[in-house]
Tab-separated table of C-alpha atoms in Angstrom:
chain	number	residue	atom	x	y	z
A	1	MET	CA	0.159	0.069	0.241
A	2	GLN	CA	1.264	3.437	-0.972
A	3	LYS	CA	0.602	6.212	1.536
A	4	THR	CA	-1.050	9.455	0.023
A	5	VAL	CA	-2.141	12.631	1.945
A	6	PHE	CA	-5.096	14.670	0.854
A	7	TYR	CA	-4.806	18.236	1.988
A	8	HIS	CA	-8.040	20.445	2.064
A	9	ALA	CA	-9.668	23.168	4.332
A	10	GLY	CA	-13.321	22.281	4.087
A	11	CYS	CA	-14.104	24.316	1.314
A	12	PRO	CA	-16.828	23.729	-1.419
A	13	VAL	CA	-14.077	22.871	-3.867
A	14	CYS	CA	-12.226	20.922	-1.443
A	15	VAL	CA	-15.280	18.640	-0.614
A	16	GLU	CA	-16.186	18.101	-4.371
A	17	ALA	CA	-12.526	17.140	-5.077
A	18	GLU	CA	-12.459	14.496	-1.892
A	19	GLN	CA	-15.744	13.155	-2.885
A	20	GLN	CA	-14.983	12.754	-6.779
A	21	PHE	CA	-11.398	12.169	-6.578
A	22	VAL	CA	-9.840	10.608	-3.519
A	23	GLY	CA	-12.618	8.195	-3.577
A	24	ALA	CA	-11.670	7.268	-7.139
A	25	LEU	CA	-8.134	6.010	-6.211
A	26	ASP	CA	-7.391	2.446	-6.224
A	27	PRO	CA	-8.167	1.272	-2.892
A	28	GLN	CA	-5.753	-1.808	-3.473
A	29	LYS	CA	-2.901	0.527	-3.853
A	30	TYR	CA	-3.589	3.691	-2.077
A	31	ASP	CA	-3.935	4.593	1.533
A	32	VAL	CA	-5.564	7.987	1.778
A	33	GLU	CA	-4.946	10.296	4.880
A	34	VAL	CA	-7.213	13.142	4.851
A	35	VAL	CA	-5.623	16.224	6.506
A	36	HIS	CA	-7.907	19.614	7.272
A	37	LEU	CA	-5.417	22.224	7.242
A	38	GLY	CA	-7.616	24.754	8.777
A	39	GLU	CA	-8.168	22.454	11.817
A	40	GLN	CA	-4.688	20.961	11.815
A	41	LYS	CA	-2.565	24.004	11.436
A	42	HIS	CA	0.230	22.354	12.843
A	43	ARG	CA	0.779	20.399	9.655
A	44	LEU	CA	0.910	23.367	7.392
A	45	SER	CA	4.771	23.483	7.273
A	46	GLU	CA	4.683	19.631	6.450
A	47	ALA	CA	2.168	20.362	3.539
A	48	GLU	CA	4.679	23.215	2.372
A	49	GLN	CA	7.592	21.218	2.381
A	50	ALA	CA	5.610	18.736	0.335
A	51	GLY	CA	5.173	21.466	-2.295
A	52	VAL	CA	1.509	22.223	-1.640
A	53	LYS	CA	0.675	25.838	-2.625
A	54	SER	CA	-3.131	25.603	-2.513
A	55	VAL	CA	-5.757	23.209	-1.449
A	56	PRO	CA	-7.231	20.890	-2.480
A	57	ALA	CA	-3.847	19.089	-2.928
A	58	LEU	CA	-3.198	15.357	-3.069
A	59	ILE	CA	0.315	13.877	-2.412
A	60	VAL	CA	1.087	10.822	-4.498
A	61	ASP	CA	4.589	9.315	-4.416
A	62	GLY	CA	6.134	12.482	-3.073
A	63	LEU	CA	4.669	14.738	-5.562
A	64	PRO	CA	2.146	17.405	-4.977
A	65	PHE	CA	-0.958	17.593	-7.288
A	66	HIS	CA	-3.178	20.549	-6.815
A	67	ILE	CA	-6.713	19.814	-7.893
A	68	ASN	CA	-8.725	22.693	-8.978
A	69	TYR	CA	-8.127	25.773	-6.737
A	70	GLY	CA	-9.912	26.225	-3.410
A	71	ALA	CA	-7.655	28.530	-1.323
A	72	SER	CA	-4.124	29.475	-1.165
A	73	ILE	CA	-1.954	27.674	1.472
A	74	ASN	CA	-1.051	31.181	2.764
A	75	ASP	CA	-4.552	31.958	3.719
A	76	LEU	CA	-4.869	29.086	6.125
A	77	ARG	CA	-2.261	30.279	8.527
B	1	MET	CA	-17.477	1.027	-15.282
B	2	GLN	CA	-17.743	4.909	-14.940
B	3	LYS	CA	-15.857	6.599	-18.133
B	4	THR	CA	-13.273	9.289	-17.334
B	5	VAL	CA	-11.556	11.541	-19.807
B	6	PHE	CA	-8.177	12.642	-19.189
B	7	TYR	CA	-7.075	15.736	-21.287
B	8	HIS	CA	-3.728	16.747	-21.891
B	9	ALA	CA	-1.248	18.356	-24.447
B	10	GLY	CA	2.148	16.270	-24.139
B	11	CYS	CA	3.679	18.919	-21.391
B	12	PRO	CA	5.808	17.878	-18.544
B	13	VAL	CA	3.295	18.560	-16.016
B	14	CYS	CA	0.905	16.397	-18.148
B	15	VAL	CA	2.890	13.650	-18.359
B	16	GLU	CA	3.588	13.469	-14.582
B	17	ALA	CA	-0.037	13.844	-14.011
B	18	GLU	CA	-0.838	10.941	-16.094
B	19	GLN	CA	1.607	8.622	-14.863
B	20	GLN	CA	1.015	9.467	-11.045
B	21	PHE	CA	-2.683	10.277	-10.947
B	22	VAL	CA	-4.519	8.734	-13.976
B	23	GLY	CA	-2.698	5.203	-12.986
B	24	ALA	CA	-3.938	5.746	-9.591
B	25	LEU	CA	-7.537	5.519	-10.381
B	26	ASP	CA	-9.437	2.400	-9.325
B	27	PRO	CA	-9.605	0.218	-12.426
B	28	GLN	CA	-12.120	-1.688	-11.295
B	29	LYS	CA	-14.454	1.206	-11.243
B	30	TYR	CA	-13.042	3.760	-13.980
B	31	ASP	CA	-12.298	3.458	-17.582
B	32	VAL	CA	-9.981	6.424	-18.704
B	33	GLU	CA	-9.821	7.865	-22.137
B	34	VAL	CA	-6.688	9.749	-22.771
B	35	VAL	CA	-6.997	12.606	-25.035
B	36	HIS	CA	-3.798	14.357	-26.334
B	37	LEU	CA	-5.752	17.738	-27.252
B	38	GLY	CA	-2.728	18.887	-29.330
B	39	GLU	CA	-3.139	16.034	-31.496
B	40	GLN	CA	-6.748	16.004	-31.489
B	41	LYS	CA	-7.740	19.486	-31.897
B	42	HIS	CA	-11.274	18.454	-32.949
B	43	ARG	CA	-12.092	17.543	-29.293
B	44	LEU	CA	-11.228	21.057	-27.806
B	45	SER	CA	-14.776	21.990	-27.966
B	46	GLU	CA	-15.915	18.991	-26.319
B	47	ALA	CA	-13.330	19.462	-23.549
B	48	GLU	CA	-14.364	23.125	-23.291
B	49	GLN	CA	-17.993	22.223	-22.741
B	50	ALA	CA	-16.982	19.832	-20.096
B	51	GLY	CA	-15.451	22.826	-18.237
B	52	VAL	CA	-11.897	22.482	-19.031
B	53	LYS	CA	-9.878	25.399	-18.564
B	54	SER	CA	-6.453	24.324	-18.647
B	55	VAL	CA	-4.493	20.775	-19.181
B	56	PRO	CA	-3.985	18.417	-17.710
B	57	ALA	CA	-7.418	17.908	-16.616
B	58	LEU	CA	-9.517	14.875	-15.900
B	59	ILE	CA	-13.132	14.673	-16.132
B	60	VAL	CA	-14.749	12.454	-13.266
B	61	ASP	CA	-18.726	12.250	-13.110
B	62	GLY	CA	-19.164	15.094	-15.481
B	63	LEU	CA	-16.915	17.421	-13.277
B	64	PRO	CA	-13.762	18.826	-14.533
B	65	PHE	CA	-10.718	18.630	-12.165
B	66	HIS	CA	-7.788	20.639	-13.232
B	67	ILE	CA	-4.505	18.824	-11.892
B	68	ASN	CA	-1.763	21.384	-11.521
B	69	TYR	CA	-0.997	23.648	-14.405
B	70	GLY	CA	0.218	22.867	-17.639
B	71	ALA	CA	-1.209	25.106	-20.479
B	72	SER	CA	-4.262	27.031	-20.832
B	73	ILE	CA	-6.678	25.660	-23.343
B	74	ASN	CA	-6.606	28.644	-25.159
B	75	ASP	CA	-3.229	28.118	-26.054
B	76	LEU	CA	-3.838	24.749	-27.734
B	77	ARG	CA	-6.026	26.124	-30.607
């Protein structure tokens, strides 16, 4: 199983991405951790180090994928 | 099986998204069609009608998800 992290902030764009996108990942291959950066601000720097510029974003194999645009990570501090 | 369409233009961002992302979708649930809009310009209007503003983008359940940013669809005409 490969670990992926989905960073979001509870925004409508985030919810849509989570429902449509995270649920579409192969459950045989991916273990997805969902992190609400608005509620877990102590994980903001971890997200930034992974290359996250905006939410929603998904980290797959260490690479950040920004999915549509909900909010800048700078606005979540 | 649900049909999804991945629109791209052969750009490095597109290739990365295709390799990491499209390959991560649950093959039990999704049948992914990959469309190179630079080579299949006759499908540009179809992509625009689906809400695609830039590539790479994936249509899931009728909704457009823009994954990072490779190129504007306006630059592919």
